[in-house]
mmCIF file of C-alpha atoms in Angstrom:
data_model
loop_
_atom_site.group_PDB
_atom_site.id
_atom_site.type_symbol
_atom_site.label_atom_id
_atom_site.label_comp_id
_atom_site.label_asym_id
_atom_site.label_seq_id
_atom_site.Cartn_x
_atom_site.Cartn_y
_atom_site.Cartn_z
ATOM 1 C CA MET A 30 238.441 185.095 55.830
ATOM 2 C CA VAL A 31 236.764 181.674 55.784
ATOM 3 C CA THR A 32 240.127 179.903 55.811
ATOM 4 C CA VAL A 33 241.192 181.946 58.873
ATOM 5 C CA ILE A 34 238.022 181.041 60.652
ATOM 6 C CA THR A 35 238.361 177.403 59.674
ATOM 7 C CA ALA A 36 241.976 177.446 60.980
ATOM 8 C CA PHE A 37 240.707 178.940 64.284
ATOM 9 C CA PHE A 38 238.120 176.262 64.747
ATOM 10 C CA ARG A 39 240.509 173.504 63.701
ATOM 11 C CA LYS A 40 243.053 174.652 66.239
ATOM 12 C CA MET A 41 240.871 175.811 69.116
ATOM 13 C CA ILE A 42 237.683 173.816 68.884
ATOM 14 C CA PRO A 43 238.085 170.997 66.292
ATOM 15 C CA GLU A 44 234.755 169.506 67.268
ATOM 16 C CA LEU A 45 233.118 172.377 65.287
ATOM 17 C CA SER A 46 234.362 170.582 62.167
ATOM 18 C CA ASN A 47 232.104 167.599 62.951
ATOM 19 C CA PRO A 48 229.735 166.626 60.120
ATOM 20 C CA SER A 49 226.731 167.378 62.360
ATOM 21 C CA VAL A 50 227.738 171.025 62.776
ATOM 22 C CA CYS A 51 226.126 173.754 60.633
ATOM 23 C CA MET A 52 226.805 177.502 60.919
ATOM 24 C CA LYS A 53 225.248 180.323 58.890
ATOM 25 C CA ASP A 54 227.833 182.907 60.055
ATOM 26 C CA PRO A 55 231.081 181.234 61.326
ATOM 27 C CA GLN A 56 232.770 184.634 61.550
ATOM 28 C CA ARG A 57 230.221 185.781 64.116
ATOM 29 C CA VAL A 58 230.586 182.448 66.033
ATOM 30 C CA GLN A 59 234.341 182.949 66.220
ATOM 31 C CA LYS A 60 233.979 186.553 67.393
ATOM 32 C CA VAL A 61 231.435 185.751 70.103
ATOM 33 C CA LEU A 62 233.482 182.741 71.350
ATOM 34 C CA GLN A 63 236.667 184.804 71.607
ATOM 35 C CA SER A 64 234.821 187.671 73.459
ATOM 36 C CA ILE A 65 233.313 185.260 76.005
ATOM 37 C CA ALA A 66 236.588 183.426 76.485
ATOM 38 C CA GLU A 67 238.507 186.636 77.020
ATOM 39 C CA ALA A 68 236.004 187.782 79.689
ATOM 40 C CA GLY A 69 236.573 184.520 81.615
ATOM 41 C CA ALA A 70 234.458 181.847 83.201
ATOM 42 C CA ASN A 71 233.395 184.109 86.090
ATOM 43 C CA LYS A 72 231.430 186.207 83.575
ATOM 44 C CA LEU A 73 229.617 183.215 82.051
ATOM 45 C CA GLN A 74 226.237 181.568 82.677
ATOM 46 C CA VAL A 75 224.769 178.630 80.758
ATOM 47 C CA ILE A 76 220.977 178.589 80.005
ATOM 48 C CA SER A 77 219.571 175.310 78.653
ATOM 49 C CA ASP A 78 216.386 173.519 77.762
ATOM 50 C CA PHE A 79 216.137 169.977 79.066
ATOM 51 C CA ASP A 80 214.050 167.542 76.982
ATOM 52 C CA MET A 81 215.843 166.609 73.738
ATOM 53 C CA THR A 82 218.574 169.153 74.542
ATOM 54 C CA LEU A 83 220.325 167.771 77.564
ATOM 55 C CA THR A 84 218.526 164.427 77.075
ATOM 56 C CA ARG A 85 218.852 162.269 73.988
ATOM 57 C CA PHE A 86 216.220 162.449 71.254
ATOM 58 C CA SER A 87 216.602 158.769 70.393
ATOM 59 C CA TYR A 88 218.657 155.685 71.216
ATOM 60 C CA ASN A 89 219.147 152.692 68.975
ATOM 61 C CA GLY A 90 216.458 154.001 66.601
ATOM 62 C CA LYS A 91 213.836 154.463 69.307
ATOM 63 C CA ARG A 92 212.583 157.790 70.661
ATOM 64 C CA CYS A 93 213.679 158.539 74.239
ATOM 65 C CA PRO A 94 211.070 159.779 76.647
ATOM 66 C CA THR A 95 210.599 163.376 77.709
ATOM 67 C CA CYS A 96 209.860 164.316 81.332
ATOM 68 C CA HIS A 97 206.090 164.040 80.550
ATOM 69 C CA ASN A 98 206.608 160.755 78.715
ATOM 70 C CA ILE A 99 208.470 159.231 81.684
ATOM 71 C CA LEU A 100 205.363 159.720 83.834
ATOM 72 C CA ASP A 101 202.905 158.946 81.020
ATOM 73 C CA ASN A 102 204.525 155.515 80.427
ATOM 74 C CA SER A 103 204.896 154.597 84.113
ATOM 75 C CA ARG A 104 202.860 152.323 86.295
ATOM 76 C CA ALA A 105 201.448 155.376 88.045
ATOM 77 C CA ILE A 106 199.214 156.040 85.014
ATOM 78 C CA SER A 107 196.232 153.825 83.924
ATOM 79 C CA SER A 108 196.140 152.367 80.437
ATOM 80 C CA GLU A 109 193.084 154.537 79.656
ATOM 81 C CA CYS A 110 194.945 157.709 80.669
ATOM 82 C CA LYS A 111 198.025 156.597 78.729
ATOM 83 C CA GLN A 112 195.904 156.408 75.558
ATOM 84 C CA LYS A 113 194.429 159.854 76.148
ATOM 85 C CA LEU A 114 197.926 161.338 76.607
ATOM 86 C CA ALA A 115 199.198 159.540 73.519
ATOM 87 C CA ASP A 116 196.282 161.015 71.494
ATOM 88 C CA LEU A 117 197.161 164.515 72.752
ATOM 89 C CA LEU A 118 200.734 163.995 71.604
ATOM 90 C CA LYS A 119 199.535 162.862 68.201
ATOM 91 C CA THR A 120 197.337 165.903 67.894
ATOM 92 C CA TYR A 121 199.592 168.661 69.223
ATOM 93 C CA TYR A 122 203.210 167.652 68.541
ATOM 94 C CA PRO A 123 202.911 168.139 64.726
ATOM 95 C CA ILE A 124 201.553 171.646 65.487
ATOM 96 C CA GLU A 125 204.518 172.372 67.772
ATOM 97 C CA ILE A 126 207.076 171.706 65.084
ATOM 98 C CA ASP A 127 205.053 172.992 62.072
ATOM 99 C CA THR A 128 207.174 175.646 60.438
ATOM 100 C CA SER A 129 204.159 177.070 58.487
ATOM 101 C CA LEU A 130 202.483 178.265 61.671
ATOM 102 C CA SER A 131 203.582 181.374 63.581
ATOM 103 C CA VAL A 132 204.346 181.228 67.318
ATOM 104 C CA GLU A 133 201.244 183.417 67.880
ATOM 105 C CA GLU A 134 199.075 180.787 66.163
ATOM 106 C CA LYS A 135 200.648 177.932 68.156
ATOM 107 C CA LEU A 136 200.414 179.611 71.622
ATOM 108 C CA PRO A 137 196.804 178.889 72.505
ATOM 109 C CA LEU A 138 197.173 175.378 71.194
ATOM 110 C CA MET A 139 200.234 174.672 73.341
ATOM 111 C CA VAL A 140 198.434 175.999 76.426
ATOM 112 C CA GLU A 141 195.506 173.705 75.521
ATOM 113 C CA TRP A 142 197.833 170.676 75.198
ATOM 114 C CA TRP A 143 199.729 171.204 78.455
ATOM 115 C CA THR A 144 196.572 172.058 80.406
ATOM 116 C CA LYS A 145 194.781 168.943 79.215
ATOM 117 C CA ALA A 146 197.853 166.710 79.959
ATOM 118 C CA HIS A 147 198.260 168.203 83.461
ATOM 119 C CA ASP A 148 194.514 167.729 84.206
ATOM 120 C CA LEU A 149 194.766 164.093 83.203
ATOM 121 C CA LEU A 150 197.764 163.568 85.533
ATOM 122 C CA VAL A 151 195.949 165.202 88.424
ATOM 123 C CA GLU A 152 192.972 162.860 87.834
ATOM 124 C CA GLN A 153 195.340 159.920 88.235
ATOM 125 C CA LYS A 154 196.204 160.947 91.782
ATOM 126 C CA VAL A 155 199.908 160.445 91.185
ATOM 127 C CA ARG A 156 201.897 159.910 94.350
ATOM 128 C CA LYS A 157 205.177 161.655 95.044
ATOM 129 C CA ASP A 158 206.894 158.376 95.954
ATOM 130 C CA GLN A 159 206.112 157.014 92.471
ATOM 131 C CA LEU A 160 208.303 159.565 90.657
ATOM 132 C CA ALA A 161 211.742 158.118 91.407
ATOM 133 C CA GLU A 162 210.441 154.643 90.399
ATOM 134 C CA ALA A 163 209.036 156.003 87.177
ATOM 135 C CA VAL A 164 212.436 157.537 86.237
ATOM 136 C CA HIS A 165 214.388 154.437 87.293
ATOM 137 C CA GLU A 166 212.196 152.159 85.129
ATOM 138 C CA SER A 167 212.199 154.529 82.152
ATOM 139 C CA GLU A 168 214.489 154.708 79.156
ATOM 140 C CA ALA A 169 215.440 158.323 79.863
ATOM 141 C CA ARG A 170 219.006 159.119 78.791
ATOM 142 C CA LEU A 171 221.130 162.215 79.021
ATOM 143 C CA ARG A 172 223.213 162.922 75.916
ATOM 144 C CA ASP A 173 226.571 161.104 75.675
ATOM 145 C CA GLY A 174 229.194 163.248 77.457
ATOM 146 C CA TYR A 175 226.729 164.732 79.988
ATOM 147 C CA GLU A 176 229.113 163.952 82.877
ATOM 148 C CA PHE A 177 231.812 166.287 81.587
ATOM 149 C CA PHE A 178 229.269 169.076 80.829
ATOM 150 C CA PHE A 179 227.663 169.099 84.273
ATOM 151 C CA ASN A 180 230.883 168.433 86.199
ATOM 152 C CA HIS A 181 232.992 170.942 84.285
ATOM 153 C CA LEU A 182 230.496 173.799 84.784
ATOM 154 C CA HIS A 183 230.335 172.910 88.483
ATOM 155 C CA LYS A 184 234.100 172.812 88.741
ATOM 156 C CA HIS A 185 234.318 176.344 87.409
ATOM 157 C CA ASP A 186 231.356 177.637 89.370
ATOM 158 C CA VAL A 187 229.418 178.453 86.160
ATOM 159 C CA PRO A 188 225.622 178.574 86.867
ATOM 160 C CA LEU A 189 223.530 176.162 84.811
ATOM 161 C CA LEU A 190 219.927 177.451 84.477
ATOM 162 C CA ILE A 191 217.530 174.816 83.079
ATOM 163 C CA PHE A 192 214.257 176.109 81.558
ATOM 164 C CA SER A 193 211.882 173.254 80.887
ATOM 165 C CA ALA A 194 208.310 172.987 79.699
ATOM 166 C CA GLY A 195 208.376 169.448 81.232
ATOM 167 C CA ILE A 196 207.722 168.402 84.817
ATOM 168 C CA GLY A 197 210.289 169.852 87.223
ATOM 169 C CA ASP A 198 209.831 167.026 89.786
ATOM 170 C CA ILE A 199 210.634 164.405 87.111
ATOM 171 C CA LEU A 200 213.498 166.500 85.672
ATOM 172 C CA GLU A 201 215.108 166.658 89.101
ATOM 173 C CA GLU A 202 214.782 162.907 89.525
ATOM 174 C CA VAL A 203 216.475 162.355 86.138
ATOM 175 C CA ILE A 204 219.522 164.414 86.879
ATOM 176 C CA ARG A 205 219.640 162.936 90.383
ATOM 177 C CA HIS A 206 219.409 159.467 88.867
ATOM 178 C CA PHE A 207 222.503 160.308 86.748
ATOM 179 C CA ASN A 208 224.333 161.865 89.742
ATOM 180 C CA VAL A 209 224.576 165.367 88.216
ATOM 181 C CA PHE A 210 222.165 167.413 90.381
ATOM 182 C CA LEU A 211 225.010 169.674 91.461
ATOM 183 C CA SER A 212 224.914 172.959 93.474
ATOM 184 C CA ASN A 213 225.286 175.230 90.428
ATOM 185 C CA VAL A 214 222.084 173.875 88.796
ATOM 186 C CA LYS A 215 218.872 175.884 88.987
ATOM 187 C CA ILE A 216 215.615 174.639 87.428
ATOM 188 C CA PHE A 217 212.558 176.608 86.142
ATOM 189 C CA SER A 218 209.810 174.252 85.194
ATOM 190 C CA ASN A 219 206.275 173.008 85.929
ATOM 191 C CA TYR A 220 206.307 171.698 89.492
ATOM 192 C CA MET A 221 203.688 169.434 91.058
ATOM 193 C CA ASP A 222 201.683 170.417 94.133
ATOM 194 C CA PHE A 223 201.126 167.478 96.436
ATOM 195 C CA ASP A 224 198.727 167.344 99.384
ATOM 196 C CA GLU A 225 199.641 166.255 102.915
ATOM 197 C CA SER A 226 199.434 162.619 101.941
ATOM 198 C CA GLY A 227 201.805 163.028 98.945
ATOM 199 C CA THR A 228 199.174 162.868 96.276
ATOM 200 C CA LEU A 229 199.171 165.167 93.269
ATOM 201 C CA ARG A 230 196.426 167.785 93.533
ATOM 202 C CA ALA A 231 197.571 170.475 91.010
ATOM 203 C CA PHE A 232 200.515 172.088 89.307
ATOM 204 C CA LYS A 233 202.124 175.134 90.905
ATOM 205 C CA GLY A 234 202.308 178.690 89.464
ATOM 206 C CA GLU A 235 202.142 179.796 85.903
ATOM 207 C CA LEU A 236 202.170 177.130 83.133
ATOM 208 C CA ILE A 237 205.469 176.919 81.237
ATOM 209 C CA HIS A 238 205.220 175.460 77.753
ATOM 210 C CA VAL A 239 207.552 175.347 74.813
ATOM 211 C CA TYR A 240 206.576 178.786 73.457
ATOM 212 C CA ASN A 241 206.342 180.889 76.617
ATOM 213 C CA LYS A 242 209.765 180.392 78.191
ATOM 214 C CA ARG A 243 210.313 184.119 77.551
ATOM 215 C CA GLU A 244 207.627 184.874 80.111
ATOM 216 C CA GLY A 245 209.138 182.271 82.415
ATOM 217 C CA ALA A 246 212.486 183.954 82.089
ATOM 218 C CA LEU A 247 211.030 187.429 82.777
ATOM 219 C CA LEU A 248 209.099 186.190 85.767
ATOM 220 C CA ASN A 249 212.418 185.055 87.208
ATOM 221 C CA THR A 250 214.339 188.274 86.617
ATOM 222 C CA GLY A 251 215.012 188.417 90.322
ATOM 223 C CA HIS A 252 217.195 185.301 89.933
ATOM 224 C CA PHE A 253 218.881 186.737 86.842
ATOM 225 C CA GLN A 254 219.639 189.946 88.786
ATOM 226 C CA GLU A 255 221.776 187.773 91.126
ATOM 227 C CA LEU A 256 223.749 186.903 87.968
ATOM 228 C CA ARG A 257 224.319 190.491 86.740
ATOM 229 C CA THR A 258 228.051 189.961 87.059
ATOM 230 C CA ARG A 259 227.762 187.262 84.431
ATOM 231 C CA PRO A 260 226.705 189.070 81.227
ATOM 232 C CA ASN A 261 227.861 186.323 78.830
ATOM 233 C CA VAL A 262 225.442 183.495 77.915
ATOM 234 C CA LEU A 263 225.822 180.096 76.326
ATOM 235 C CA LEU A 264 222.281 179.040 75.384
ATOM 236 C CA LEU A 265 221.265 175.453 74.423
ATOM 237 C CA GLY A 266 217.906 174.480 72.999
ATOM 238 C CA ASP A 267 216.073 172.289 70.516
ATOM 239 C CA SER A 268 213.131 174.412 69.505
ATOM 240 C CA ILE A 269 212.484 177.918 68.287
ATOM 241 C CA GLY A 270 210.719 178.609 71.584
ATOM 242 C CA ASP A 271 214.025 178.054 73.440
ATOM 243 C CA LEU A 272 215.534 181.114 71.842
ATOM 244 C CA ASN A 273 213.836 183.433 74.376
ATOM 245 C CA MET A 274 215.135 181.670 77.516
ATOM 246 C CA ALA A 275 217.745 184.371 78.082
ATOM 247 C CA ASP A 276 215.338 187.318 77.861
ATOM 248 C CA GLY A 277 215.552 187.961 81.554
ATOM 249 C CA VAL A 278 219.346 188.385 81.601
ATOM 250 C CA GLN A 279 220.377 191.890 82.690
ATOM 251 C CA ASP A 280 222.946 193.863 80.700
ATOM 252 C CA MET A 281 223.826 190.995 78.395
ATOM 253 C CA GLN A 282 227.043 191.441 76.481
ATOM 254 C CA ASN A 283 227.460 188.233 74.435
ATOM 255 C CA ILE A 284 225.236 185.255 73.680
ATOM 256 C CA LEU A 285 226.017 182.158 71.664
ATOM 257 C CA LYS A 286 223.013 179.974 70.766
ATOM 258 C CA ILE A 287 223.456 176.288 70.040
ATOM 259 C CA GLY A 288 220.441 174.458 68.654
ATOM 260 C CA PHE A 289 219.889 170.686 68.422
ATOM 261 C CA LEU A 290 217.902 169.882 65.293
ATOM 262 C CA ASN A 291 216.564 166.437 66.084
ATOM 263 C CA ASP A 292 213.520 165.919 63.915
ATOM 264 C CA LYS A 293 212.077 166.973 60.509
ATOM 265 C CA VAL A 294 215.531 168.185 59.547
ATOM 266 C CA GLU A 295 215.110 169.274 55.935
ATOM 267 C CA GLU A 296 211.966 171.303 56.472
ATOM 268 C CA ARG A 297 213.298 173.023 59.595
ATOM 269 C CA LYS A 298 217.015 173.383 58.875
ATOM 270 C CA GLN A 299 216.911 176.890 57.342
ATOM 271 C CA THR A 300 214.768 178.213 60.174
ATOM 272 C CA TYR A 301 217.298 176.838 62.707
ATOM 273 C CA LEU A 302 220.235 178.280 60.786
ATOM 274 C CA ASP A 303 218.537 181.693 60.764
ATOM 275 C CA SER A 304 217.904 181.479 64.516
ATOM 276 C CA TYR A 305 220.808 179.594 66.169
ATOM 277 C CA ASP A 306 224.501 180.411 65.788
ATOM 278 C CA ILE A 307 225.431 176.745 65.730
ATOM 279 C CA VAL A 308 222.994 173.992 64.610
ATOM 280 C CA LEU A 309 223.722 170.435 65.504
ATOM 281 C CA VAL A 310 221.904 168.035 63.160
ATOM 282 C CA LYS A 311 220.888 164.626 64.550
ATOM 283 C CA ASP A 312 223.750 164.742 67.048
ATOM 284 C CA GLU A 313 223.002 162.733 70.234
ATOM 285 C CA THR A 314 226.158 163.852 72.085
ATOM 286 C CA MET A 315 227.392 166.766 74.106
ATOM 287 C CA ASP A 316 230.708 166.743 72.202
ATOM 288 C CA VAL A 317 230.296 170.233 70.720
ATOM 289 C CA PRO A 318 228.914 171.946 73.808
ATOM 290 C CA ASN A 319 231.656 170.229 75.890
ATOM 291 C CA ALA A 320 234.365 171.436 73.593
ATOM 292 C CA ILE A 321 232.978 175.032 73.653
ATOM 293 C CA VAL A 322 232.622 175.015 77.427
ATOM 294 C CA LEU A 323 236.217 173.753 77.717
ATOM 295 C CA TYR A 324 237.417 176.555 75.435
ATOM 296 C CA LEU A 325 235.388 179.227 77.303
ATOM 297 C CA THR A 326 236.890 178.131 80.675
ATOM 298 C CA GLY A 327 240.481 178.477 79.368
ATOM 299 C CA ASN A 328 240.907 174.743 78.464
ATOM 300 C CA LYS A 329 241.358 173.962 82.163
#
């Protein structure tokens, strides 16, 4: 059966033969791909994380900034605040990716991290007009091939729902900067609340962090209900917390989960293989998602 599956991939989606691609159950991947393709693009929705999923993890050997990093590193933030934010990252990021800790153990610590970071940003009295400048001057990069991904989904009227634990205002500026903030894109993230003078005074609504996207998804079930005619899901993420982003989808029929494994590969690889259908190891491109999206839309 493996040779048949290999032949299918080689013929239909040759990019799945890339060295970066790992699959625990290629037979299941083939079956799900065929089911979604047969149903057609009008039954499909794409749900994705943003930082280190649609954006690059690194470029020329240097880490690329997340939405939070873009603001943290900007001129809108004092050097003292920059150091405090860097200290938070040094403390909490190892906890976020520690495979020896359960999600339940990480939850309160992630809330602690995001809350402290947001409080520091509010103290800085960040102005709304500084956000575009911060993005423009940053080294933020979408993954190679992003243009095809965004434009092809838009061309086929496939909704792209982005769930991000980052800062929604910055995220919007990034995709606007790269000219892909298209009409089919919907963003669920942490949005800033500005006062009448355009100064940051708080963050809106419930906090979204890397391990509570399930709650974010369920809070937005009203939006998912609008998509009930699209029961097939392509999910993209880079953390175990991203696996729950589709929990609000009504009457789901098929889901294919693609995980980008960017960091601490050897110690996390098995966990990712057990969780995601396709794992992309240290792959800074959208080549595989693009090939899959092309196949699912009838190669048109």
